XYZ file of C-alpha atoms in Angstrom:
663
model
C -12.851 39.353 -12.560
C -15.214 36.359 -13.599
C -16.392 34.294 -10.830
C -14.815 30.947 -12.852
C -11.394 32.980 -12.857
C -11.681 33.356 -9.024
C -12.338 29.562 -8.576
C -9.237 28.887 -10.712
C -7.307 31.436 -8.804
C -7.806 29.510 -5.537
C -5.845 26.745 -7.144
C -3.317 29.115 -8.231
C -2.818 30.368 -4.610
C -2.795 27.206 -3.029
C -0.310 25.617 -5.647
C 2.236 28.883 -5.258
C 1.705 28.842 -1.256
C 2.265 25.030 -0.752
C 5.443 24.983 -3.242
C 6.817 28.214 -1.348
C 6.270 26.672 2.161
C 7.776 23.408 1.082
C 10.744 25.371 -0.189
C 10.186 22.776 -3.653
C 7.777 21.738 -5.881
C 6.516 22.773 -9.305
C 3.906 25.670 -9.449
C 4.021 26.484 -13.103
C 1.613 23.526 -14.258
C -1.132 23.849 -11.712
C -1.119 27.641 -12.345
C -1.223 27.280 -16.114
C -3.764 24.368 -15.845
C -5.923 26.053 -13.256
C -8.787 27.224 -15.546
C -9.111 23.645 -17.591
C -9.195 21.845 -14.303
C -11.775 24.522 -12.765
C -14.207 23.915 -16.069
C -13.473 20.011 -15.886
C -14.061 19.432 -12.473
C -16.938 21.881 -11.936
C -19.184 21.355 -15.196
C -18.281 17.590 -16.400
C -16.401 15.319 -13.915
C -18.831 12.945 -12.006
C -17.284 12.149 -8.853
C -18.420 11.982 -5.243
C -15.844 13.422 -2.699
C -17.704 11.735 0.155
C -17.235 8.355 -1.513
C -14.078 8.203 -3.635
C -14.303 4.464 -4.406
C -17.983 4.748 -6.210
C -17.696 2.412 -9.149
C -19.264 4.645 -11.636
C -17.215 7.751 -10.980
C -15.259 9.351 -13.740
C -11.522 8.734 -13.387
C -9.169 11.763 -13.359
C -5.462 11.413 -13.641
C -2.630 13.947 -13.459
C -0.237 12.480 -16.047
C 2.361 15.292 -15.370
C 2.325 14.301 -11.880
C 5.128 17.061 -11.000
C 2.175 19.182 -10.832
C 0.838 17.633 -7.833
C -0.336 20.610 -6.120
C -3.195 21.071 -8.983
C -4.690 17.706 -8.044
C -4.426 18.362 -4.309
C -5.854 21.687 -4.459
C -9.017 20.134 -6.780
C -9.559 17.347 -4.010
C -9.416 19.841 -1.039
C -11.528 22.451 -2.747
C -14.048 20.051 -3.917
C -14.761 18.295 -0.601
C -12.465 15.258 -0.364
C -10.718 14.012 3.027
C -7.757 16.393 2.490
C -7.651 19.310 5.033
C -5.925 22.271 4.734
C -3.316 21.144 7.097
C -2.155 18.530 4.761
C -1.574 21.208 1.858
C 0.415 22.944 4.295
C 2.563 19.821 4.791
C 3.187 19.473 1.109
C 6.295 17.158 0.299
C 6.729 16.527 4.227
C 7.541 12.957 5.783
C 4.278 11.114 6.212
C 1.926 13.546 4.578
C -1.004 12.859 2.370
C 0.464 15.370 0.001
C 3.630 13.740 -1.277
C 5.816 15.395 -4.098
C 3.889 13.367 -6.940
C 0.590 12.184 -6.415
C 0.709 8.430 -4.757
C -2.000 6.099 -4.873
C -3.267 4.932 -1.616
C -2.077 8.070 0.146
C -4.615 10.748 -0.820
C -8.489 9.960 -1.129
C -9.433 10.949 -4.762
C -5.625 10.126 -6.497
C -6.695 7.388 -8.674
C -3.016 6.316 -9.727
C 0.695 7.316 -9.033
C 1.938 9.525 -11.373
C 5.355 11.131 -11.854
C 7.432 9.088 -14.298
C 6.115 11.069 -17.339
C 3.714 9.228 -19.878
C 2.850 6.443 -17.226
C -0.263 8.544 -16.366
C -1.604 8.503 -19.731
C -0.958 5.029 -20.348
C -2.691 4.162 -16.866
C -5.700 6.108 -18.393
C -5.800 4.084 -21.354
C -6.009 0.846 -19.252
C -8.574 2.436 -17.369
C -10.634 3.252 -20.166
C -10.139 -0.329 -21.389
C -11.567 -1.780 -18.116
C -14.837 0.563 -18.409
C -15.187 -0.497 -21.991
C -15.004 -4.410 -21.198
C -16.796 -4.085 -17.974
C -19.669 -2.310 -19.826
C -19.343 -4.913 -22.458
C -19.698 -7.531 -19.874
C -22.441 -6.368 -17.432
C -24.502 -3.531 -19.348
C -27.877 -4.818 -20.811
C -30.586 -3.014 -22.760
C -32.054 -0.276 -20.460
C -29.305 -0.982 -17.821
C -26.264 0.813 -18.652
C -24.571 0.625 -15.053
C -21.268 0.911 -16.248
C -20.842 4.406 -18.106
C -18.117 6.874 -17.008
C -15.189 8.704 -18.628
C -11.622 8.688 -18.083
C -10.007 12.301 -18.261
C -6.075 12.673 -18.363
C -3.967 15.728 -17.976
C -0.591 15.618 -19.886
C 2.073 18.036 -20.438
C 4.810 18.253 -23.116
C 6.957 15.768 -21.026
C 4.315 13.221 -21.415
C 3.902 13.767 -25.259
C 7.858 12.857 -25.564
C 7.830 9.848 -23.550
C 8.033 7.099 -25.791
C 5.241 4.971 -23.704
C 2.706 7.779 -24.530
C 3.258 6.865 -28.013
C 2.646 3.195 -27.437
C -0.163 3.834 -25.446
C -2.188 6.324 -27.461
C -1.632 4.136 -30.597
C -3.415 1.291 -29.096
C -6.075 3.687 -27.569
C -6.976 5.069 -30.786
C -6.678 1.393 -32.845
C -9.226 0.259 -30.076
C -11.579 3.283 -30.353
C -11.843 4.258 -26.874
C -14.625 6.969 -27.065
C -14.771 7.456 -23.118
C -11.116 8.542 -23.033
C -10.463 12.442 -23.095
C -6.911 13.613 -22.550
C -5.866 17.296 -22.488
C -2.461 18.473 -23.753
C -1.112 21.365 -21.840
C 0.697 22.795 -24.846
C 2.539 25.510 -22.951
C 5.876 25.300 -24.818
C 8.012 24.995 -21.672
C 10.101 21.993 -20.189
C 12.854 22.047 -17.599
C 15.444 23.018 -20.024
C 13.327 25.979 -21.440
C 11.465 26.563 -24.422
C 10.904 23.175 -26.210
C 11.362 24.143 -29.949
C 14.683 23.055 -29.652
C 13.898 19.367 -28.754
C 10.001 19.056 -29.300
C 8.777 20.260 -32.645
C 6.197 17.129 -33.780
C 3.130 18.037 -35.033
C 1.126 16.533 -32.299
C -2.225 16.983 -33.439
C -1.507 15.313 -36.796
C 0.228 12.237 -34.837
C -2.794 11.873 -32.695
C -4.972 12.126 -35.739
C -3.004 9.326 -37.357
C -3.465 7.344 -34.220
C -7.431 7.505 -35.035
C -7.853 9.993 -32.197
C -10.656 13.004 -32.467
C -8.294 16.231 -31.876
C -9.763 19.472 -30.996
C -7.098 22.023 -31.965
C -6.164 25.364 -30.771
C -8.063 25.713 -27.404
C -7.301 28.804 -25.440
C -6.405 27.022 -21.911
C -7.510 30.292 -20.514
C -10.931 30.739 -21.961
C -13.267 28.726 -19.890
C -16.146 28.632 -22.690
C -13.569 27.733 -25.176
C -12.478 24.885 -22.913
C -16.458 23.872 -22.211
C -17.055 23.684 -25.860
C -14.189 21.246 -26.597
C -15.180 19.064 -23.743
C -18.648 18.931 -24.984
C -17.519 18.040 -28.581
C -14.918 15.280 -27.103
C -18.065 13.628 -25.249
C -20.080 13.673 -28.550
C -17.465 11.340 -30.218
C -18.383 7.972 -28.954
C -16.007 5.863 -31.401
C -12.657 7.586 -30.682
C -10.834 8.910 -27.946
C -10.172 12.627 -27.918
C -6.839 14.844 -27.565
C -7.923 18.395 -26.475
C -5.006 20.668 -27.547
C -4.970 23.578 -25.015
C -2.398 26.588 -25.396
C -1.581 27.881 -21.792
C 0.796 30.067 -20.185
C 3.151 28.119 -17.722
C 2.591 29.931 -14.123
C -0.118 31.889 -15.281
C -0.681 35.049 -13.327
C 3.202 35.352 -12.174
C 3.959 38.659 -13.785
C 7.810 38.073 -14.088
C 8.126 34.507 -14.455
C 4.774 33.297 -16.215
C 5.825 31.499 -19.618
C 9.582 30.795 -18.493
C 11.177 27.543 -17.366
C 11.980 29.391 -14.037
C 8.755 28.738 -12.486
C 8.480 24.971 -13.674
C 10.101 23.394 -10.818
C 11.058 25.904 -8.313
C 9.221 27.940 -5.444
C 8.276 31.577 -7.068
C 9.760 33.519 -4.153
C 7.876 35.865 -1.487
C 8.375 38.713 -3.898
C 7.011 37.054 -6.961
C 4.393 35.460 -5.068
C 2.987 38.974 -3.592
C 3.345 40.358 -7.265
C 1.146 37.426 -8.241
C -1.257 38.029 -5.712
C -1.731 41.722 -6.909
C -2.032 40.701 -10.695
C -4.723 38.080 -9.916
C -6.424 40.179 -7.463
C -6.196 37.576 -4.970
C -6.537 39.499 -1.591
C -6.067 36.967 0.783
C -3.227 35.514 2.983
C -1.331 32.247 2.219
C -3.715 29.180 2.460
C -6.802 31.495 3.210
C -9.899 30.525 0.985
C -12.891 32.624 1.252
C -16.039 30.773 2.202
C -17.713 31.813 -1.226
C -14.787 30.146 -2.965
C -15.201 26.882 -1.210
C -19.007 27.086 -1.956
C -18.111 27.483 -5.433
C -15.944 24.222 -5.584
C -17.941 22.275 -3.063
C -18.990 18.954 -4.977
C -20.392 16.922 -2.377
C -23.841 17.524 -2.524
C -23.753 17.151 -6.498
C -21.569 14.229 -6.221
C -24.066 12.448 -3.710
C -27.137 13.187 -5.764
C -25.219 11.566 -8.758
C -24.279 8.482 -6.946
C -27.595 8.216 -5.518
C -29.191 8.280 -8.800
C -26.672 5.821 -9.956
C -27.884 3.147 -7.048
C -31.252 3.636 -8.124
C -30.197 2.603 -11.787
C -28.334 -0.440 -10.024
C -31.154 -1.294 -7.910
C -33.282 -1.556 -11.073
C -30.572 -3.631 -12.690
C -30.378 -6.175 -9.593
C -33.937 -6.610 -9.784
C -33.713 -7.508 -13.295
C -30.503 -9.210 -13.635
C -29.757 -10.413 -9.944
C -26.898 -12.966 -10.651
C -24.966 -10.361 -13.051
C -25.600 -7.753 -10.363
C -24.174 -10.201 -7.491
C -21.164 -10.733 -9.849
C -20.644 -7.152 -10.470
C -20.629 -6.312 -7.110
C -18.052 -9.216 -6.273
C -15.713 -8.063 -8.718
C -15.933 -4.716 -8.092
C -15.203 -5.531 -4.537
C -12.302 -7.604 -5.532
C -13.314 -10.724 -4.038
C -12.463 -14.110 -5.312
C -15.373 -16.415 -6.407
C -17.042 -18.509 -3.657
C -15.522 -21.607 -5.540
C -11.840 -20.524 -5.814
C -10.425 -22.283 -3.010
C -11.679 -25.931 -3.902
C -11.480 -25.422 -7.682
C -7.742 -24.219 -7.355
C -6.910 -27.150 -5.165
C -8.246 -29.645 -7.280
C -6.455 -28.229 -10.248
C -3.069 -28.495 -8.411
C -3.622 -31.823 -7.096
C -4.780 -32.919 -10.670
C -1.595 -31.560 -12.025
C 0.482 -33.476 -9.455
C -1.322 -36.491 -10.414
C -0.623 -36.453 -13.956
C 3.016 -36.147 -13.426
C 3.497 -34.363 -17.279
C 6.792 -32.747 -17.946
C 6.041 -29.839 -20.068
C 7.751 -26.454 -20.530
C 6.488 -24.213 -17.734
C 5.289 -21.915 -20.417
C 2.992 -24.679 -21.605
C 2.049 -25.463 -17.878
C 1.092 -21.968 -17.174
C -1.057 -22.134 -20.376
C -2.892 -25.000 -18.773
C -3.311 -23.392 -15.393
C -4.649 -20.113 -16.437
C -7.033 -22.267 -18.846
C -8.253 -23.664 -15.456
C -8.321 -20.352 -13.694
C -10.042 -18.441 -16.593
C -12.910 -20.954 -16.056
C -13.148 -20.075 -12.523
C -12.529 -16.248 -12.950
C -14.384 -14.334 -15.305
C -12.423 -11.324 -14.232
C -9.170 -12.798 -15.542
C -7.926 -10.617 -18.658
C -4.775 -11.886 -20.486
C -2.604 -10.456 -23.368
C 0.760 -10.421 -24.628
C 2.895 -8.129 -26.286
C 2.662 -9.856 -29.574
C 4.087 -12.868 -28.375
C 1.305 -15.176 -27.576
C 2.041 -18.147 -29.531
C 5.446 -18.101 -27.634
C 4.135 -16.920 -24.197
C 0.943 -19.196 -24.458
C -1.004 -16.654 -22.968
C -4.317 -17.469 -24.714
C -6.855 -20.153 -23.745
C -9.725 -21.862 -25.776
C -12.379 -19.344 -24.758
C -10.673 -16.142 -24.506
C -12.061 -13.143 -26.648
C -10.113 -10.389 -27.911
C -10.977 -6.685 -27.417
C -11.200 -4.833 -30.520
C -12.796 -1.396 -31.634
C -16.212 -3.038 -32.199
C -16.157 -6.112 -29.473
C -16.244 -4.996 -25.771
C -17.394 -8.369 -24.408
C -13.926 -9.020 -24.123
C -10.926 -10.746 -21.656
C -7.977 -10.643 -23.725
C -5.658 -7.747 -25.192
C -3.482 -8.174 -28.207
C -1.265 -5.417 -27.002
C 1.167 -5.226 -30.217
C 5.028 -4.608 -29.872
C 4.356 -2.439 -26.803
C 5.806 -3.963 -23.714
C 6.023 -0.766 -21.614
C 2.490 0.081 -22.619
C 1.195 -3.309 -21.683
C 2.636 -3.304 -18.389
C 1.189 0.454 -17.406
C -2.147 -0.228 -19.010
C -2.390 -3.326 -16.857
C -1.750 -1.097 -13.861
C -4.664 0.943 -15.069
C -6.968 -1.975 -15.623
C -6.268 -3.272 -12.188
C -6.457 0.378 -10.577
C -10.139 0.696 -12.426
C -11.401 -2.586 -10.465
C -13.041 -5.504 -12.045
C -10.658 -7.325 -13.442
C -7.354 -9.165 -13.093
C -4.915 -8.815 -15.705
C -1.915 -10.634 -16.720
C 0.500 -9.658 -19.837
C 3.220 -11.781 -21.232
C 6.439 -11.247 -23.048
C 9.770 -12.758 -23.232
C 11.751 -12.152 -19.944
C 14.489 -10.080 -21.822
C 11.937 -7.571 -22.759
C 11.011 -7.245 -18.869
C 13.481 -4.401 -19.123
C 11.504 -2.553 -21.629
C 8.516 -2.721 -19.203
C 10.558 -2.375 -16.003
C 9.376 1.232 -14.625
C 5.875 0.195 -14.929
C 6.609 -3.046 -12.941
C 8.257 -0.894 -10.517
C 5.006 1.075 -10.445
C 2.979 -1.733 -9.827
C 5.454 -2.587 -6.951
C 5.265 0.877 -5.535
C 1.456 1.096 -5.698
C 0.829 -2.183 -4.358
C -1.005 -3.269 -7.492
C -1.120 -6.961 -7.946
C -0.767 -7.104 -11.707
C 0.646 -10.487 -12.933
C 3.485 -10.575 -15.650
C 4.196 -13.935 -17.470
C 7.896 -13.764 -18.655
C 9.030 -16.842 -20.704
C 11.984 -18.157 -22.225
C 13.777 -17.603 -18.882
C 17.401 -18.210 -19.741
C 20.161 -19.308 -22.163
C 17.798 -22.195 -22.432
C 16.262 -20.142 -25.085
C 18.978 -21.091 -27.418
C 19.570 -20.334 -30.955
C 18.122 -16.734 -30.774
C 21.380 -15.697 -28.788
C 22.389 -13.303 -26.130
C 20.144 -10.338 -27.290
C 17.368 -12.653 -26.292
C 18.723 -14.592 -23.386
C 18.170 -13.310 -19.858
C 21.030 -13.287 -17.559
C 20.511 -10.713 -14.945
C 16.842 -10.156 -15.452
C 15.741 -12.592 -12.580
C 18.177 -11.199 -9.858
C 17.432 -7.578 -10.731
C 13.429 -8.231 -10.554
C 14.289 -10.016 -7.153
C 15.785 -6.824 -6.105
C 12.549 -4.812 -6.402
C 10.614 -4.146 -3.352
C 7.186 -5.800 -3.247
C 7.468 -7.982 -5.971
C 7.154 -11.859 -5.830
C 9.361 -13.396 -8.680
C 8.417 -17.173 -9.084
C 10.503 -19.340 -11.416
C 8.846 -22.865 -10.847
C 10.701 -26.212 -11.488
C 7.673 -28.023 -13.063
C 3.851 -27.874 -13.889
C 3.091 -28.369 -10.296
C 4.982 -25.348 -8.883
C 3.858 -23.359 -11.884
C 0.274 -23.852 -10.489
C 0.945 -23.019 -7.215
C 2.662 -19.795 -8.506
C -0.448 -18.965 -10.375
C -2.691 -19.518 -7.238
C -0.138 -17.373 -5.294
C -0.375 -14.592 -8.073
C -4.264 -14.598 -8.199
C -4.625 -14.726 -4.362
C -1.954 -11.703 -3.828
C -3.768 -8.682 -2.914
C -1.015 -6.000 -2.694
C 1.871 -7.579 -4.218
C 2.547 -8.053 -8.133
C 3.866 -11.167 -9.297
C 6.657 -12.058 -12.043
C 6.200 -15.584 -13.291
C 9.429 -16.474 -14.825
C 8.967 -19.598 -17.106
C 10.857 -22.143 -19.338
C 10.962 -22.500 -23.246
C 12.221 -26.234 -22.759
C 10.155 -29.187 -21.217
C 11.300 -29.739 -17.250
C 10.495 -33.067 -15.580
C 8.202 -33.736 -13.082
C 9.193 -33.794 -9.427
C 7.689 -36.264 -6.827
C 6.524 -34.673 -3.806
C 4.615 -35.889 -0.682
C 1.835 -34.094 0.873
C 4.103 -31.661 3.222
C 6.250 -31.014 0.276
C 2.999 -30.070 -1.694
C 1.851 -27.849 0.915
C 5.652 -25.910 1.435
C 5.628 -24.865 -2.075
C 3.468 -21.900 -1.365
C 6.182 -21.042 1.224
C 8.509 -20.136 -1.498
C 11.275 -22.476 -0.537
C 11.280 -26.112 0.722
C 13.008 -29.182 0.905
C 12.518 -31.168 -2.364
C 14.785 -33.900 -1.473
C 15.781 -34.982 1.865
C 19.395 -36.126 2.526
C 19.753 -39.838 3.784
C 21.225 -38.681 7.157
C 22.193 -35.250 8.652
C 22.986 -33.085 5.381
C 26.808 -32.783 4.556
C 25.543 -30.592 1.843
C 22.598 -28.354 0.798
C 21.898 -27.638 -3.107
C 19.740 -24.654 -3.842
C 18.145 -24.352 -7.248
C 15.236 -22.887 -9.258
C 13.481 -23.594 -12.291
C 15.063 -25.668 -14.958
C 18.124 -26.079 -12.625
C 16.063 -28.152 -9.879
C 16.449 -31.061 -11.948
C 20.056 -30.582 -12.484
C 20.550 -30.443 -8.740
C 18.469 -33.527 -8.121
C 20.768 -35.276 -10.722
C 23.696 -33.942 -8.982
C 22.438 -35.002 -5.496
C 21.814 -38.645 -6.776
C 25.439 -38.777 -7.876
C 26.899 -37.222 -4.658
C 24.689 -39.905 -2.686
C 26.309 -42.545 -4.474
C 29.678 -41.461 -3.425
C 28.401 -41.589 0.314
C 27.521 -37.828 0.906
C 24.532 -36.715 2.348
C 22.784 -34.311 0.541
C 19.706 -32.185 0.696
C 17.890 -30.487 -2.354
C 16.152 -27.131 -1.964
C 13.751 -25.860 -4.396
C 13.415 -22.243 -3.897
C 10.966 -21.043 -6.547
C 10.099 -17.582 -5.124
C 12.829 -16.502 -2.485
C 10.600 -13.432 -1.346
C 7.981 -15.650 -0.006
C 10.421 -17.637 1.445
C 12.303 -14.737 3.078
C 8.922 -13.866 4.654
C 8.361 -17.101 6.506
C 9.183 -17.501 10.228
C 12.768 -17.959 11.351
C 11.835 -21.571 12.668
C 10.776 -22.674 9.134
C 13.494 -21.004 7.440
C 15.901 -22.774 9.810
C 14.246 -26.096 9.071
C 14.873 -25.680 5.432
C 18.588 -23.987 5.281
C 20.045 -24.937 8.776
C 22.699 -22.727 10.135
C 24.939 -25.531 10.927
C 25.245 -26.508 7.106
C 27.616 -24.218 5.593
C 28.569 -26.514 2.285
C 26.056 -24.753 -0.019
C 25.847 -24.503 -3.544
C 23.234 -22.722 -5.373
C 22.363 -23.309 -9.198
C 20.526 -21.164 -11.413
C 21.207 -20.198 -15.123
C 21.717 -16.447 -14.291
C 24.047 -14.152 -12.570
C 25.533 -15.529 -9.166
C 25.451 -12.356 -6.941
C 21.982 -12.858 -5.493
C 22.732 -16.458 -4.409
C 25.206 -15.612 -1.933
C 22.705 -14.595 0.836
C 21.720 -18.106 1.012
C 25.144 -20.101 0.381
C 27.287 -17.634 2.603
C 30.962 -16.721 1.928
C 31.819 -20.394 2.235
C 29.254 -21.683 -0.299
C 29.299 -21.559 -4.039
C 27.152 -20.590 -7.038
C 26.952 -22.435 -10.204
C 25.556 -19.640 -12.510
C 26.522 -17.516 -15.565
C 28.112 -13.855 -15.142
C 28.537 -13.155 -18.776
C 26.277 -13.059 -21.847
C 25.200 -16.036 -23.848
C 25.756 -17.156 -27.240
C 23.744 -18.596 -29.912
C 23.305 -22.203 -29.938
C 21.009 -24.885 -29.290
C 20.155 -24.957 -25.452
C 21.772 -28.372 -24.823
C 25.156 -27.223 -26.116
C 24.800 -23.822 -24.150
C 24.173 -25.705 -20.957
C 27.209 -27.595 -21.299
C 29.209 -24.868 -22.587
C 28.230 -22.887 -19.471
C 28.528 -25.442 -16.924
C 25.174 -26.264 -16.385
C 25.935 -30.163 -16.011
C 25.515 -32.780 -13.281
C 29.167 -33.260 -13.624
C 29.963 -29.653 -12.891
C 27.530 -29.199 -9.983
C 28.889 -32.335 -8.530
C 32.558 -31.151 -9.128
C 31.607 -27.668 -7.368
C 30.134 -29.551 -4.639
C 33.148 -31.803 -4.126
C 35.444 -28.491 -4.035
C 33.548 -27.001 -0.747
């Protein structure tokens, strides 16, 4: 047996033992890809187990995240802080080895994977970030940003639509530092894939503009190494290495079948596998010579030390650039951020304009881009409608790397997943835009942002039936409420330009929570506020109009409906009622306030409450209670000018007044 095969067999043994102990998991992929992983990690991957956050490390992503014992084995064997006890706790509560790799749980895991196809999309985002960061910071003789992104994927990743979106864009952009390995084992959960997956995958990737290395034996170390060397020699295209493997390699009775895909091998088969592989060691026992063959700490520390020397020379030659690089990699805001964004918000308030909030958003991001060179914009082919560009933005292309804007094309899902990858890479704060209705296409990547605590920023415009003539296919009704149901997602629906500017500030300052900005197509009137009200916008909900006395009624509204609530309050006050208006631009942040503040805004003694929002009504009952009412829309819209639609569906001052009076 070759020494390389013995090293790979350590992965196989750990994977089958951990899955067996957990009584669940996926041993097939780790056992099948072990030889590929051994070559990549020992011969090519530049990383430092003692510093998993070294900025110039290569990124490794296991897109087929169900095979998580592959990456846990690699991290443990190569010297990361992942002791054997954690492998023994695979898939158990509070372990650092969850069923799928999770960012933030395990040192060395670059992103959460499991929803198939998103890992490769994250990898495209990381490769984009490497390319743009190099374009902005590298100088002649000083290449401080110079690393690869490697991705493992299986047949499932190839079938998922997001991989088509992301890989198409990767080819167009010529991401030469992106190298993906396709584990072509012909097996998925249902069995042999020829009944449902017969694409000419290599030809498809060549059509995308990728360099493709075909027909690599995924169990031949030299063939694998040769393919990687070829991939690294191609600088103007991403590379797909097509590796033919046997799922569950080494298991004499189950290899090559779907029976080893997602279930333990069983004690009898594991014993037979040990004999078949010549692995004469007890479960979870790794000989010292195997550990020595895998240990990457010394090599990794040397690589980082060499890079530190390069960075020191860079710092001497370009001190301002070096300081900016260090700030951005650390994720710190610019030193002038607080003063500059405060001045911007005050200027917006003083101007008292009444634009659509999508336009107010563009005005704010133009200012923010001038403060934050790390801001990276983008849109899914809707920039003129989302208003996500600004005068000094520079588009990323196959030949232009010093960029801060990405044309994602009609690829909403990929856009969101790429943004997650860009954020995870570090050095940038990305935002991406589309119509709110099409947040549905991107939904799972938004969820991954929230789950990973990655503060990506989503700009969703055309926020209601106010979209008008495009009709119900484009008019969001349930989307705002369903976004609010997502844990760890801040959803801002601002009422005017001032609230929009504050929403942008909140999004930029957020460290662990993504933000969805819900913006209008139509102009919204400026609301007058005193200094206290201005300060309270950032608390997510506040009293925009105080009642003339102790309130008889509270009107709660967001976005375009705030002006409607203000009009209704004026009419009700004229009828002798005492009415308070609460603007609730971000319910998640309001809910996080202390009890005293929430009581000051929504006193429990006032049970007559009406919420007004051009969307489904169910969400609002937690604020209005069983004795309150909601003016909303619990059906799909119609195609007509926005003015007629608002009248048709009861979004008028008269209807709000009538609803309030019925209480």
